[in-house]
Amino acid sequence: MADVFRFLVMTPAGSGDPGLAVAAGRAGHVGLFNAELPLADGVLDAALETLAGEETQGFGLVLTDPQQAATLVGRYGARGLRVVVLPAEAALDDMEAVEAIRAAGVSVVPEAIRWDPRLTGPVAAEGLIVKGHEAGGRVGEATSFILLQQALAGGAGDVYVRGGIGMYSVGAARAGGAAGVVLDDQLLTLRESTLTDTVTPVLARMTGGET
C-alpha cells in the first residue's frame, strides 16, 4: 500500500473550465484538466495557460491522443505540466510517444476500462487508473473494485480507482490496496464548478440510484 494516498481531481469532460483542477492544486492535490472530448478552438490552450499560471506543485492533462499529448508537453512541460493521462489502449499502441513524454520529465498514467496483462509492464510504470462502469463516459463491464483487484493480483504498481468513489468507498479503496482515487462527478456541485444554477440543484438531490 502506498504511504501517501493521493486524490486526483478531474474536471468535467467537454466543459473547458479548469476551475476544479485549479482548486485541487491549491489544496495540495493533483488537478487534471479533462480534454477527452472536443473543445472549441483556443479553449484547451486557455485552460492550460490558467493552470500554468498557478503556483502549485503542477497539474495534469487527460487526452486521448498520445501525439497531441507529446506536442503539448513540449509547450507546457516546463510550465507545470507534470502528468498526462491516456487511454490504456492508446498508450500501448504508441509507446514511442509515451517515452517521448517521459523523456521530457512528464509522467504518463494510462487509464484502463478493462484489465490487460500488458499493464504490468513499462506503460504503467508510473501508475495506472482503473475506471469501472460506475464512472461516466466510456467504460467496460467491470466495476472499479473488480478492476482494482485484477490489477493488483496481476502485479500492477500504484493503482488509482475511478468510478463509484464516495465518502465511504474511498476508505474501502485504500484498504483494498489502491494508491489513490480519482474524483470527478462527485465535485460538480462545489462552488468552483461552473455548472449553471438550474443544473446544480438537480445534481444535489441525486442519491446515486438513478438510471
C-alpha positions as a Python dict, from the first residue, in 0.01 Angstrom:
ca = {
    (1, 'M'): (0, 0, 0),
    (2, 'A'): (130, 345, -89),
    (3, 'D'): (249, 557, 202),
    (4, 'V'): (65, 862, 67),
    (5, 'F'): (-293, 817, -52),
    (6, 'R'): (-347, 1057, -340),
    (7, 'F'): (-654, 1237, -469),
    (8, 'L'): (-664, 1313, -841),
    (9, 'V'): (-929, 1572, -928),
    (10, 'M'): (-1059, 1567, -1285),
    (11, 'T'): (-1258, 1846, -1448),
    (12, 'P'): (-1582, 1762, -1636),
    (13, 'A'): (-1511, 1644, -1991),
    (14, 'G'): (-1615, 1898, -2251),
    (15, 'S'): (-1665, 2186, -2008),
    (16, 'G'): (-1341, 2366, -2090),
    (17, 'D'): (-1324, 2511, -1740),
    (18, 'P'): (-1015, 2438, -1528),
    (19, 'G'): (-1170, 2560, -1202),
    (20, 'L'): (-1179, 2227, -1020),
    (21, 'A'): (-822, 2147, -1127),
    (22, 'V'): (-708, 2488, -1003),
    (23, 'A'): (-882, 2432, -668),
    (24, 'A'): (-727, 2086, -635),
    (25, 'G'): (-380, 2224, -693),
    (26, 'R'): (-429, 2497, -437),
    (27, 'A'): (-542, 2233, -187),
    (28, 'G'): (-226, 2030, -243),
    (29, 'H'): (-378, 1762, -464),
    (30, 'V'): (-336, 1681, -834),
    (31, 'G'): (-570, 1868, -1068),
    (32, 'L'): (-634, 1705, -1407),
    (33, 'F'): (-780, 1907, -1693),
    (34, 'N'): (-1003, 1669, -1888),
    (35, 'A'): (-973, 1722, -2265),
    (36, 'E'): (-1109, 1380, -2367),
    (37, 'L'): (-1393, 1544, -2562),
    (38, 'P'): (-1352, 1801, -2842),
    (39, 'L'): (-1323, 2163, -2728),
    (40, 'A'): (-1374, 2486, -2919),
    (41, 'D'): (-1067, 2650, -3069),
    (42, 'G'): (-848, 2812, -2806),
    (43, 'V'): (-1026, 2659, -2506),
    (44, 'L'): (-760, 2398, -2430),
    (45, 'D'): (-475, 2648, -2455),
    (46, 'A'): (-662, 2897, -2237),
    (47, 'A'): (-719, 2634, -1969),
    (48, 'L'): (-356, 2522, -1974),
    (49, 'E'): (-238, 2882, -1954),
    (50, 'T'): (-455, 2929, -1645),
    (51, 'L'): (-313, 2617, -1481),
    (52, 'A'): (43, 2708, -1579),
    (53, 'G'): (-2, 3043, -1406),
    (54, 'E'): (-85, 2881, -1073),
    (55, 'E'): (184, 2849, -806),
    (56, 'T'): (123, 2482, -726),
    (57, 'Q'): (323, 2161, -749),
    (58, 'G'): (196, 2107, -1101),
    (59, 'F'): (-111, 1988, -1289),
    (60, 'G'): (-220, 1709, -1520),
    (61, 'L'): (-390, 1668, -1854),
    (62, 'V'): (-629, 1398, -1977),
    (63, 'L'): (-617, 1332, -2352),
    (64, 'T'): (-698, 1052, -2594),
    (65, 'D'): (-418, 1114, -2847),
    (66, 'P'): (-57, 1040, -2741),
    (67, 'Q'): (85, 1250, -3025),
    (68, 'Q'): (-118, 1555, -2921),
    (69, 'A'): (-6, 1495, -2565),
    (70, 'A'): (359, 1489, -2672),
    (71, 'T'): (313, 1820, -2855),
    (72, 'L'): (153, 1987, -2554),
    (73, 'V'): (422, 1852, -2323),
    (74, 'G'): (674, 2035, -2540),
    (75, 'R'): (490, 2360, -2467),
    (76, 'Y'): (384, 2314, -2107),
    (77, 'G'): (623, 2056, -1961),
    (78, 'A'): (847, 2331, -1827),
    (79, 'R'): (548, 2533, -1703),
    (80, 'G'): (395, 2293, -1454),
    (81, 'L'): (251, 2006, -1659),
    (82, 'R'): (351, 1703, -1454),
    (83, 'V'): (129, 1413, -1563),
    (84, 'V'): (-59, 1303, -1874),
    (85, 'V'): (-344, 1051, -1855),
    (86, 'L'): (-408, 847, -2171),
    (87, 'P'): (-643, 560, -2256),
    (88, 'A'): (-455, 238, -2190),
    (89, 'E'): (-511, 112, -2546),
    (90, 'A'): (-374, 434, -2698),
    (91, 'A'): (-68, 430, -2472),
    (92, 'L'): (6, 66, -2551),
    (93, 'D'): (-26, 135, -2924),
    (94, 'D'): (211, 434, -2919),
    (95, 'M'): (488, 364, -2672),
    (96, 'E'): (718, 590, -2874),
    (97, 'A'): (505, 891, -2782),
    (98, 'V'): (480, 770, -2422),
    (99, 'E'): (858, 750, -2393),
    (100, 'A'): (898, 1093, -2555),
    (101, 'I'): (665, 1243, -2294),
    (102, 'R'): (854, 1076, -2013),
    (103, 'A'): (1186, 1188, -2157),
    (104, 'A'): (1058, 1544, -2119),
    (105, 'G'): (1010, 1486, -1745),
    (106, 'V'): (632, 1437, -1754),
    (107, 'S'): (469, 1122, -1613),
    (108, 'V'): (229, 912, -1820),
    (109, 'V'): (-51, 726, -1643),
    (110, 'P'): (-274, 500, -1856),
    (111, 'E'): (-643, 464, -1775),
    (112, 'A'): (-789, 115, -1824),
    (113, 'I'): (-1155, 22, -1856),
    (114, 'R'): (-1067, -350, -1870),
    (115, 'W'): (-775, -550, -1737),
    (116, 'D'): (-488, -623, -1974),
    (117, 'P'): (-179, -815, -1852),
    (118, 'R'): (42, -576, -2051),
    (119, 'L'): (-45, -309, -1794),
    (120, 'T'): (207, -462, -1554),
    (121, 'G'): (480, -360, -1798),
    (122, 'P'): (657, -30, -1876),
    (123, 'V'): (343, 151, -1993),
    (124, 'A'): (211, 169, -1635),
    (125, 'A'): (546, 215, -1462),
    (126, 'E'): (432, 548, -1318),
    (127, 'G'): (84, 442, -1214),
    (128, 'L'): (-242, 309, -1351),
    (129, 'I'): (-601, 436, -1331),
    (130, 'V'): (-872, 171, -1338),
    (131, 'K'): (-1209, 308, -1448),
    (132, 'G'): (-1508, 99, -1352),
    (133, 'H'): (-1850, 104, -1510),
    (134, 'E'): (-1980, 329, -1231),
    (135, 'A'): (-1790, 618, -1388),
    (136, 'G'): (-1921, 838, -1666),
    (137, 'G'): (-1811, 823, -2027),
    (138, 'R'): (-1650, 524, -2196),
    (139, 'V'): (-1645, 222, -1964),
    (140, 'G'): (-1626, -155, -1975),
    (141, 'E'): (-1822, -426, -1799),
    (142, 'A'): (-1626, -449, -1472),
    (143, 'T'): (-1675, -238, -1161),
    (144, 'S'): (-1392, -25, -1032),
    (145, 'F'): (-1325, -257, -737),
    (146, 'I'): (-1313, -566, -959),
    (147, 'L'): (-1060, -386, -1180),
    (148, 'L'): (-861, -285, -872),
    (149, 'Q'): (-842, -648, -759),
    (150, 'Q'): (-746, -765, -1107),
    (151, 'A'): (-475, -503, -1139),
    (152, 'L'): (-321, -574, -801),
    (153, 'A'): (-341, -950, -849),
    (154, 'G'): (-179, -905, -1189),
    (155, 'G'): (118, -726, -1037),
    (156, 'A'): (40, -362, -1118),
    (157, 'G'): (213, -99, -905),
    (158, 'D'): (33, 218, -797),
    (159, 'V'): (-334, 182, -892),
    (160, 'Y'): (-585, 467, -875),
    (161, 'V'): (-958, 400, -873),
    (162, 'R'): (-1211, 596, -1079),
    (163, 'G'): (-1582, 523, -1051),
    (164, 'G'): (-1806, 453, -753),
    (165, 'I'): (-1597, 662, -513),
    (166, 'G'): (-1780, 832, -229),
    (167, 'M'): (-1746, 918, 136),
    (168, 'Y'): (-1725, 555, 246),
    (169, 'S'): (-1594, 370, -59),
    (170, 'V'): (-1281, 585, -64),
    (171, 'G'): (-1177, 412, 259),
    (172, 'A'): (-1253, 74, 105),
    (173, 'A'): (-1033, 164, -192),
    (174, 'R'): (-743, 243, 36),
    (175, 'A'): (-798, -70, 243),
    (176, 'G'): (-810, -266, -82),
    (177, 'G'): (-462, -151, -179),
    (178, 'A'): (-530, 148, -404),
    (179, 'A'): (-268, 423, -418),
    (180, 'G'): (-540, 685, -456),
    (181, 'V'): (-870, 773, -619),
    (182, 'V'): (-1000, 996, -898),
    (183, 'L'): (-1273, 1245, -811),
    (184, 'D'): (-1477, 1396, -1094),
    (185, 'D'): (-1859, 1398, -1088),
    (186, 'Q'): (-1851, 1396, -706),
    (187, 'L'): (-1736, 1760, -715),
    (188, 'L'): (-1979, 1908, -967),
    (189, 'T'): (-2181, 2095, -706),
    (190, 'L'): (-1883, 2273, -549),
    (191, 'R'): (-1856, 2648, -592),
    (192, 'E'): (-1552, 2601, -815),
    (193, 'S'): (-1771, 2415, -1065),
    (194, 'T'): (-1921, 2623, -1346),
    (195, 'L'): (-2246, 2430, -1383),
    (196, 'T'): (-2550, 2651, -1414),
    (197, 'D'): (-2778, 2724, -1120),
    (198, 'T'): (-3050, 2514, -1283),
    (199, 'V'): (-2832, 2202, -1308),
    (200, 'T'): (-2662, 2214, -970),
    (201, 'P'): (-2982, 2174, -757),
    (202, 'V'): (-3080, 1868, -962),
    (203, 'L'): (-2743, 1703, -906),
    (204, 'A'): (-2756, 1787, -535),
    (205, 'R'): (-3079, 1588, -497),
    (206, 'M'): (-2947, 1274, -666),
    (207, 'T'): (-2871, 972, -449),
    (208, 'G'): (-2680, 757, -695),
    (209, 'G'): (-2973, 522, -754),
    (210, 'E'): (-3091, 696, -1068),
    (211, 'T'): (-3070, 514, -1402),
}
